[in-house]
Coordinates of C-alpha atoms and ligand atoms in Angstrom, one line a residue:
M1 CA 28.8 1.8 -13.3
R2 CA 29.6 2.9 -9.8
T3 CA 27.1 4.6 -7.5
D4 CA 26.4 5.0 -3.8
V5 CA 23.1 3.0 -3.7
A6 CA 21.8 0.6 -6.3
I7 CA 18.0 0.6 -6.1
I8 CA 16.0 -2.3 -7.5
G9 CA 12.4 -1.3 -8.4
A10 CA 10.9 2.0 -9.4
G11 CA 7.6 1.7 -7.5
P12 CA 6.8 4.2 -4.7
A13 CA 9.5 2.7 -2.4
G14 CA 12.3 2.8 -4.9
L15 CA 11.6 6.3 -6.4
L16 CA 10.9 7.9 -3.0
L17 CA 14.2 6.5 -1.7
A18 CA 16.1 7.9 -4.7
H19 CA 14.5 11.3 -4.0
L20 CA 15.3 11.3 -0.3
L21 CA 18.9 10.2 -0.9
A22 CA 19.4 12.8 -3.7
A23 CA 18.2 15.5 -1.2
D24 CA 21.1 14.6 1.0
G25 CA 23.7 14.4 -1.8
V26 CA 23.7 10.6 -2.1
E27 CA 23.7 9.2 -5.6
S28 CA 21.7 6.2 -6.8
V29 CA 21.0 4.1 -9.9
V30 CA 17.4 2.7 -10.2
V31 CA 16.9 -0.6 -12.1
E32 CA 13.3 -1.4 -13.1
A33 CA 11.9 -4.4 -14.9
R34 CA 8.9 -2.7 -16.5
S35 CA 8.5 0.2 -18.9
A36 CA 8.0 3.8 -17.5
E37 CA 4.5 3.8 -19.1
Y38 CA 3.5 0.5 -17.4
V39 CA 4.7 1.7 -14.0
A40 CA 2.9 5.0 -14.3
A41 CA -0.4 3.4 -15.3
R42 CA -0.7 0.7 -12.6
I43 CA -3.9 1.1 -10.7
R44 CA -3.4 0.3 -7.0
A45 CA -3.9 2.0 -3.6
G46 CA -5.7 5.3 -3.0
I47 CA -5.3 6.4 0.6
L48 CA -2.4 8.4 2.0
E49 CA -2.1 8.4 5.8
H50 CA -1.2 11.5 7.8
S51 CA 2.5 10.9 8.1
T52 CA 2.9 10.0 4.4
V53 CA 1.4 13.4 3.4
D54 CA 3.6 15.2 6.0
L55 CA 6.7 13.5 4.5
L56 CA 5.7 14.3 0.9
R57 CA 5.1 17.9 1.9
Q58 CA 8.5 18.2 3.7
V59 CA 10.4 16.9 0.6
G60 CA 8.6 19.0 -1.9
L61 CA 6.4 16.3 -3.5
A62 CA 3.0 17.4 -2.4
T63 CA 2.1 20.3 -4.8
R64 CA -0.3 18.3 -7.0
L65 CA -1.5 16.2 -4.0
Q66 CA -2.6 19.4 -2.2
A67 CA -4.2 20.8 -5.4
E68 CA -5.9 17.7 -6.7
G69 CA -6.1 15.3 -3.7
D70 CA -9.0 15.3 -1.3
E71 CA -8.6 15.5 2.5
H72 CA -10.9 13.2 4.5
R73 CA -11.8 13.5 8.1
G74 CA -12.6 9.8 8.5
I75 CA -14.6 6.8 7.1
Y76 CA -18.0 5.3 7.3
L77 CA -18.3 1.9 8.8
Q78 CA -21.6 0.1 8.0
W79 CA -23.6 -3.0 8.3
P80 CA -27.2 -3.6 7.2
H81 CA -29.5 -0.7 8.4
E82 CA -26.7 1.2 10.2
R83 CA -23.9 3.5 8.9
H84 CA -21.6 5.3 11.4
H85 CA -19.0 8.0 10.7
I86 CA -15.7 7.5 12.4
D87 CA -14.2 11.0 12.6
F88 CA -10.4 10.6 12.8
V89 CA -9.8 14.3 13.2
D90 CA -12.1 14.5 16.3
L91 CA -10.7 11.3 17.7
V92 CA -6.9 11.5 17.1
G93 CA -6.4 14.9 15.4
R94 CA -5.2 13.3 12.1
S95 CA -6.8 13.1 8.7
V96 CA -6.1 11.0 5.5
W97 CA -5.9 12.0 1.9
V98 CA -7.5 10.4 -1.2
Y99 CA -4.9 10.6 -3.9
G100 CA -4.3 7.6 -6.2
Q101 CA -1.0 5.6 -6.2
T102 CA -0.9 6.3 -9.9
E103 CA -0.7 10.0 -9.2
V104 CA 2.0 9.5 -6.4
Q105 CA 3.9 7.4 -8.9
K106 CA 3.7 10.1 -11.7
D107 CA 4.9 12.8 -9.2
L108 CA 7.8 10.7 -8.1
M109 CA 8.8 10.0 -11.7
A110 CA 8.7 13.7 -12.6
A111 CA 10.8 14.5 -9.5
H112 CA 13.3 11.8 -10.3
A113 CA 13.7 12.9 -14.0
A114 CA 14.3 16.5 -12.7
T115 CA 17.3 15.3 -10.5
G116 CA 18.9 13.8 -13.6
Q117 CA 19.8 10.6 -11.8
Q118 CA 20.1 7.3 -13.7
I119 CA 17.2 5.0 -14.1
H120 CA 17.0 1.9 -16.3
Y121 CA 13.5 0.8 -17.3
E122 CA 12.8 -2.5 -19.0
A123 CA 15.8 -4.2 -17.4
S124 CA 15.9 -8.0 -17.5
D125 CA 17.9 -10.8 -15.7
V126 CA 18.3 -8.5 -12.7
A127 CA 20.6 -10.2 -10.1
L128 CA 22.2 -9.3 -6.8
H129 CA 25.8 -10.1 -6.0
D130 CA 28.1 -10.1 -2.9
I131 CA 25.5 -8.6 -0.6
G132 CA 27.4 -10.0 2.3
S133 CA 30.5 -7.9 1.4
T134 CA 31.1 -4.1 1.6
S135 CA 31.0 -3.9 -2.3
P136 CA 27.7 -5.4 -3.4
S137 CA 26.6 -5.1 -7.1
V138 CA 23.6 -5.6 -9.3
T139 CA 23.8 -6.9 -12.8
F140 CA 21.1 -6.7 -15.5
R141 CA 20.4 -6.5 -19.2
G142 CA 19.3 -3.1 -20.5
S143 CA 16.3 -2.6 -22.8
D144 CA 18.8 -2.8 -25.7
G145 CA 20.0 -6.2 -24.5
R146 CA 23.4 -5.0 -23.3
A147 CA 24.8 -6.3 -20.0
H148 CA 25.4 -3.9 -17.2
R149 CA 26.9 -4.0 -13.7
V150 CA 26.2 -1.4 -11.0
E151 CA 28.7 -1.5 -8.1
A152 CA 27.5 0.2 -5.0
I153 CA 28.1 0.7 -1.3
A154 CA 24.6 -0.6 -0.6
V155 CA 21.7 -2.2 -2.5
A156 CA 18.0 -1.3 -1.8
G157 CA 15.6 -4.1 -2.6
C158 CA 12.4 -2.1 -3.5
D159 CA 11.2 -4.7 -6.1
G160 CA 7.9 -5.9 -4.6
S161 CA 6.9 -9.4 -3.7
H162 CA 8.0 -11.0 -7.0
G163 CA 11.4 -9.3 -7.4
P164 CA 14.8 -11.0 -6.7
S165 CA 15.8 -9.1 -3.6
R166 CA 13.7 -10.8 -0.9
T167 CA 15.3 -14.2 -1.8
A168 CA 18.8 -12.9 -2.5
A169 CA 20.1 -14.0 1.0
P170 CA 20.5 -17.6 2.0
S171 CA 17.2 -19.0 3.3
A172 CA 18.8 -19.9 6.6
G173 CA 19.4 -16.1 7.3
R174 CA 15.7 -15.1 7.0
Q175 CA 12.3 -15.9 8.5
T176 CA 8.9 -15.4 6.9
W177 CA 5.4 -15.3 8.4
E178 CA 2.4 -15.7 6.1
R179 CA -1.4 -15.8 6.1
A180 CA -3.5 -16.5 3.0
Y181 CA -7.1 -15.4 3.1
P182 CA -9.7 -17.5 1.2
Y183 CA -11.2 -14.4 -0.6
S184 CA -10.0 -11.8 -3.0
W185 CA -11.2 -8.3 -3.9
L186 CA -12.8 -7.4 -7.3
G187 CA -11.8 -3.8 -7.8
V188 CA -13.4 -1.5 -10.4
L189 CA -12.9 2.1 -11.5
A190 CA -16.0 3.8 -12.9
D191 CA -16.6 7.1 -14.6
V192 CA -19.2 8.3 -12.2
A193 CA -19.3 10.8 -9.4
P194 CA -18.8 9.1 -6.0
S195 CA -22.1 8.5 -4.2
T196 CA -20.4 9.3 -0.9
D197 CA -18.3 12.2 0.5
E198 CA -15.9 9.8 2.4
L199 CA -15.1 6.1 2.0
I200 CA -17.7 3.5 3.0
Y201 CA -16.5 0.1 4.5
A202 CA -19.5 -2.2 4.5
W203 CA -20.1 -5.5 6.2
H204 CA -22.8 -7.6 4.5
S205 CA -23.8 -11.2 4.7
D206 CA -23.1 -11.5 0.9
G207 CA -19.6 -10.3 1.5
F208 CA -17.6 -7.1 2.1
A209 CA -17.9 -4.0 -0.1
M210 CA -16.2 -0.7 -0.2
H211 CA -16.9 2.6 -1.9
S212 CA -13.8 4.7 -2.5
M213 CA -13.0 7.4 -5.1
R214 CA -10.3 9.0 -7.2
S215 CA -11.8 12.4 -8.0
A216 CA -15.1 14.2 -8.3
T217 CA -15.9 12.2 -11.4
V218 CA -14.2 8.8 -10.8
S219 CA -15.3 6.2 -8.3
R220 CA -13.3 3.2 -7.0
L221 CA -15.3 0.3 -5.7
Y222 CA -14.4 -3.1 -4.3
L223 CA -16.3 -6.3 -3.7
Q224 CA -15.3 -9.4 -1.7
V225 CA -15.2 -12.4 -4.1
P226 CA -14.1 -16.0 -3.5
G227 CA -10.4 -16.7 -4.0
G228 CA -9.7 -17.9 -7.6
T229 CA -12.5 -15.7 -9.0
S230 CA -11.9 -14.5 -12.6
V231 CA -13.0 -11.0 -13.8
D232 CA -15.0 -12.7 -16.6
Q233 CA -17.4 -14.1 -14.0
W234 CA -18.6 -10.5 -13.2
S235 CA -20.6 -8.6 -15.8
D236 CA -21.1 -4.8 -15.2
D237 CA -24.7 -5.4 -14.2
R238 CA -23.7 -8.1 -11.7
I239 CA -21.1 -5.8 -10.2
W240 CA -23.5 -2.8 -9.8
D241 CA -26.2 -5.1 -8.4
A242 CA -23.9 -6.6 -5.8
L243 CA -22.5 -3.1 -4.8
A244 CA -26.0 -1.7 -4.5
T245 CA -27.1 -4.6 -2.2
R246 CA -23.9 -4.6 0.0
L247 CA -23.5 -0.9 0.2
G248 CA -27.2 -0.4 1.2
H249 CA -28.8 1.3 -1.8
G250 CA -32.1 2.7 -0.5
Q251 CA -31.0 2.5 3.1
G252 CA -32.0 5.7 4.9
G253 CA -32.6 7.3 1.4
W254 CA -29.0 6.7 0.3
R255 CA -28.5 5.9 -3.4
L256 CA -25.6 4.3 -5.3
T257 CA -25.3 5.8 -8.8
P258 CA -23.8 3.3 -11.3
G259 CA -21.7 4.4 -14.3
P260 CA -19.4 3.0 -17.0
I261 CA -16.7 0.7 -15.6
T262 CA -13.3 1.5 -17.1
S263 CA -11.1 -1.0 -15.4
R264 CA -11.5 -4.2 -13.3
S265 CA -9.1 -6.5 -11.6
V266 CA -9.0 -9.3 -9.0
L267 CA -6.6 -8.8 -6.1
P268 CA -5.8 -11.8 -3.9
M269 CA -5.5 -11.1 -0.2
R270 CA -2.6 -12.2 1.9
S271 CA -0.3 -11.1 4.8
R272 CA 3.5 -11.7 4.7
V273 CA 6.4 -10.4 6.7
Q274 CA 10.0 -11.3 6.2
A275 CA 12.7 -10.6 8.7
P276 CA 15.3 -9.3 8.9
M277 CA 14.8 -6.4 6.5
R278 CA 18.6 -6.0 6.2
L279 CA 20.8 -8.8 5.0
G280 CA 24.5 -7.5 4.9
R281 CA 24.5 -4.6 2.5
L282 CA 21.0 -5.4 1.1
F283 CA 18.2 -3.4 2.6
L284 CA 14.6 -4.4 1.9
A285 CA 11.8 -1.8 1.7
G286 CA 8.1 -1.9 0.9
D287 CA 6.3 -5.0 -0.6
A288 CA 9.7 -6.7 -1.0
A289 CA 9.7 -7.2 2.8
H290 CA 6.0 -7.3 3.6
I291 CA 2.5 -7.6 2.1
V292 CA -0.7 -6.6 3.8
P293 CA -4.3 -7.3 2.7
P294 CA -5.6 -3.9 1.4
T295 CA -8.5 -3.5 3.9
G296 CA -6.5 -1.2 6.2
A297 CA -5.1 0.9 3.2
K298 CA -1.6 0.3 4.5
G299 CA 0.6 -1.2 1.6
L300 CA 1.6 2.1 0.0
N301 CA 2.0 3.9 3.4
L302 CA 4.3 1.2 4.7
A303 CA 6.5 1.5 1.6
V304 CA 6.8 5.2 2.4
S305 CA 7.5 4.8 6.1
D306 CA 10.2 2.1 5.4
V307 CA 12.1 4.4 3.1
A308 CA 11.6 7.3 5.5
L309 CA 13.6 5.2 8.0
L310 CA 16.0 3.8 5.4
A311 CA 17.1 7.0 3.7
P312 CA 18.8 8.6 6.8
A313 CA 20.4 5.2 7.6
L314 CA 21.9 5.0 4.1
V315 CA 23.0 8.6 4.1
A316 CA 24.9 8.0 7.4
L317 CA 26.5 4.8 6.0
V318 CA 27.5 6.3 2.6
R319 CA 28.6 9.8 3.6
H320 CA 30.0 9.2 7.1
G321 CA 30.7 5.5 7.2
N322 CA 28.4 5.4 10.2
G323 CA 26.4 2.1 10.4
T324 CA 24.4 2.8 13.6
L325 CA 21.1 3.6 11.9
A326 CA 21.7 0.9 9.3
D327 CA 22.1 -1.6 12.0
A328 CA 18.9 -0.5 13.7
Y329 CA 16.9 -0.3 10.4
S330 CA 15.3 -3.7 10.4
E331 CA 14.2 -3.7 14.0
T332 CA 12.9 -0.1 13.8
A333 CA 11.0 -0.7 10.6
L334 CA 9.6 -4.1 11.7
R335 CA 7.9 -2.6 14.8
R336 CA 5.8 -0.4 12.5
V337 CA 5.3 -3.2 9.9
W338 CA 3.9 -5.6 12.5
R339 CA 1.5 -2.9 13.8
A340 CA 0.2 -2.3 10.3
T341 CA 0.1 -6.1 9.7
H342 CA -2.0 -6.6 12.8
F343 CA -4.3 -3.6 11.9
S344 CA -4.8 -4.9 8.3
W345 CA -5.5 -8.4 9.5
W346 CA -8.0 -7.0 12.1
M347 CA -9.9 -4.9 9.6
T348 CA -9.9 -7.8 7.1
T349 CA -11.2 -10.4 9.5
M350 CA -13.8 -7.9 11.0
L351 CA -15.3 -7.1 7.6
H352 CA -15.1 -10.2 5.4
I353 CA -17.6 -13.0 5.4
G354 CA -16.3 -16.5 6.1
T355 CA -18.2 -19.8 6.4
D356 CA -18.9 -19.8 10.1
P357 CA -22.1 -18.0 11.3
F358 CA -20.6 -17.7 14.8
D359 CA -17.8 -15.6 13.3
A360 CA -20.4 -13.4 11.7
Q361 CA -22.1 -12.6 15.0
L362 CA -18.7 -11.8 16.6
Q363 CA -17.9 -9.5 13.7
L364 CA -21.2 -7.6 14.1
S365 CA -20.6 -7.3 17.8
Q366 CA -17.1 -5.9 17.2
L367 CA -18.4 -3.5 14.6
R368 CA -21.1 -2.2 17.1
W369 CA -18.4 -1.8 19.7
V370 CA -15.9 0.0 17.4
A371 CA -18.6 2.4 16.1
G372 CA -20.3 2.9 19.4
S373 CA -17.5 3.3 21.9
A374 CA -14.9 6.2 22.0
A375 CA -12.3 3.6 23.0
G376 CA -13.1 1.3 20.0
A377 CA -13.4 4.1 17.5
T378 CA -10.1 5.7 18.7
G379 CA -8.2 2.5 18.2
L380 CA -9.4 2.3 14.6
A381 CA -8.8 6.0 13.9
E382 CA -5.3 5.9 15.4
N383 CA -4.2 3.0 13.2
Y384 CA -6.0 4.0 10.0
A385 CA -4.9 7.7 10.0
G386 CA -1.5 6.2 10.8
L387 CA 1.0 6.1 13.6
P388 CA 4.1 8.4 13.5
I389 CA 6.9 7.1 11.3
R390 CA 9.1 6.4 14.3
Y391 CA 6.4 4.5 16.1
Ligands
FAD401 P1 5.8 -1.9 -6.0 O1 4.9 -0.8 -6.2 O2 5.3 -3.3 -6.3 O3 7.1 -1.7 -6.8 C1 8.1 -2.6 -7.0 C2 8.7 -2.4 -8.4 O4 9.7 -3.3 -8.6 C3 7.7 -2.5 -9.5 O5 7.8 -1.3 -10.3 C4 8.2 -3.7 -10.3 O6 7.9 -3.7 -11.6 C5 9.7 -3.7 -9.9 N1 10.3 -5.1 -10.1 C6 9.7 -6.3 -9.9 N2 10.6 -7.3 -10.2 C7 11.7 -6.6 -10.6 C8 13.0 -7.1 -11.1 N3 13.2 -8.4 -11.2 N4 13.9 -6.2 -11.4 C9 13.7 -4.9 -11.3 N5 12.5 -4.4 -10.9 C10 11.5 -5.2 -10.5 N6 -2.4 -1.3 -1.3 C11 -3.4 -0.6 -0.7 O7 -3.2 -0.1 0.4 N7 -4.7 -0.5 -1.2 C12 -5.0 -1.1 -2.4 O8 -6.1 -0.9 -2.9 C13 -4.0 -1.8 -3.1 N8 -4.2 -2.3 -4.3 C14 -3.2 -3.0 -4.9 C15 -3.5 -3.7 -6.1 C16 -2.5 -4.5 -6.7 C17 -2.8 -5.2 -8.0 C18 -1.2 -4.6 -6.1 C19 -0.1 -5.5 -6.7 C20 -1.0 -3.9 -4.9 C21 -2.0 -3.2 -4.3 N9 -1.7 -2.5 -3.1 C22 -2.7 -1.8 -2.5 C23 -0.4 -2.5 -2.4 C24 0.4 -1.3 -2.8 O9 0.1 -0.9 -4.1 C25 1.8 -1.7 -2.5 O10 2.0 -2.0 -1.2 C26 2.8 -0.6 -3.0 O11 2.8 -0.5 -4.4 C27 4.2 -1.0 -2.5 O12 5.2 -0.2 -3.1 P2 6.6 -0.8 -3.5 O13 7.3 0.3 -4.1 O14 7.1 -1.5 -2.3 O15 6.3 -2.0 -4.5
DHB402 C1 -8.6 2.2 -1.5 C2 -7.9 1.0 -1.3 C3 -7.9 0.4 -0.1 O1 -7.2 -0.8 0.1 C4 -8.5 1.0 1.0 O2 -8.4 0.4 2.2 C5 -9.1 2.2 0.8 C6 -9.2 2.8 -0.4 C7 -8.6 2.8 -2.8 O3 -8.1 2.2 -3.8 O4 -9.2 3.9 -3.0

């Protein structure tokens, strides 16, 4: 097969890129390791920042988001006996939307199917070739076992942290920065109306907890657990008891309503940035280039901002043979990636309990400052609601 851009991975980065390219008349072929059903059902992030929503609106992908999503003005930041609302709209004039990544994924899949462009699910043995040349290619085995080769002008590596793209270039040509955190999140979905109107991020000496949501009838909740925790160690009762304690059930009359848990998983926490994000004719986007711990709600949003920068660069390269934006892609994207990496690290280390009681006092002092000072609250609001794509 011949195409303009071979895209590896059909997550949010890969499918949004295909959509943006198609809107500018650039053809692509998407190659995805998993089945369409698996990709559509993966439960992951839930918060869309301001510029993500703006972009989805501009490219006609926000109809269901606007009908079914929920716009939030801010978040609650709390610690024992105190809960403070940080109002992003008042502070920085920007809001965020609660709309599950599963829904974004379904909208992207429907839009992709409507364009009639090629996508190969359940591909195996996916490999990149000649990325240092002007005619790179991707080979894979289709779901029927047949061998395929896609020849392209450029390859977009949108295959997450375990895909082949990020290690496709010689190791001498790339640099990686990493931080592993000693804790994980236990995330649950529950069939119960949320006990809050906006998200609660809670510091507690037992560990961090968060109350998020997916709809008027579905709650999404997270607990800090030690690294290496298995879901089997947490019964439903233990989960609800820990959530009640950490989220402050009874505090100022607030109540947490428990309900049937329908899904649970453990999410390890780490930060990783790889540079450059362009290696010859291979362009990395999303989790293939960087991972953030989820506390700042940035992973999905960074995937979106990467491809918002990458799409015009690939259009200029493919349609006009102009490589100026492509040459600037890595540096432009990394500026924003590092900002989100710092914010995600900052939120994580401010809210998660470690082993040092000195650190705990510093965290409480910082939380009081963030919640109590316009300067502190504005910094959080600006980063959480999201900086402009060309920050
Ligand atoms: P992905 O969504 O990972 O998509 C990559 C795609 O590439 C996948 O479909 C994968 O199947 C495919 N692929 C992999 N290997 C190959 C291969 N060899 N060949 C072809 N295709 C391949 N972020 C938050 O902000 N908040 C959260 O609560 C949150 N929870 C998360 C929970 C989990 C379990 C995970 C894994 C991530 C979570 N994230 C969260 C991060 C967020 O979901 C990601 O940042 C986002 O999905 C990035 O999009 P992406 O398209 O770059 O990568
Ligand atoms: C959700 C996940 C996050 O990582 C976050 O910071 C906020 C909300 C969620 O899944 O709803």
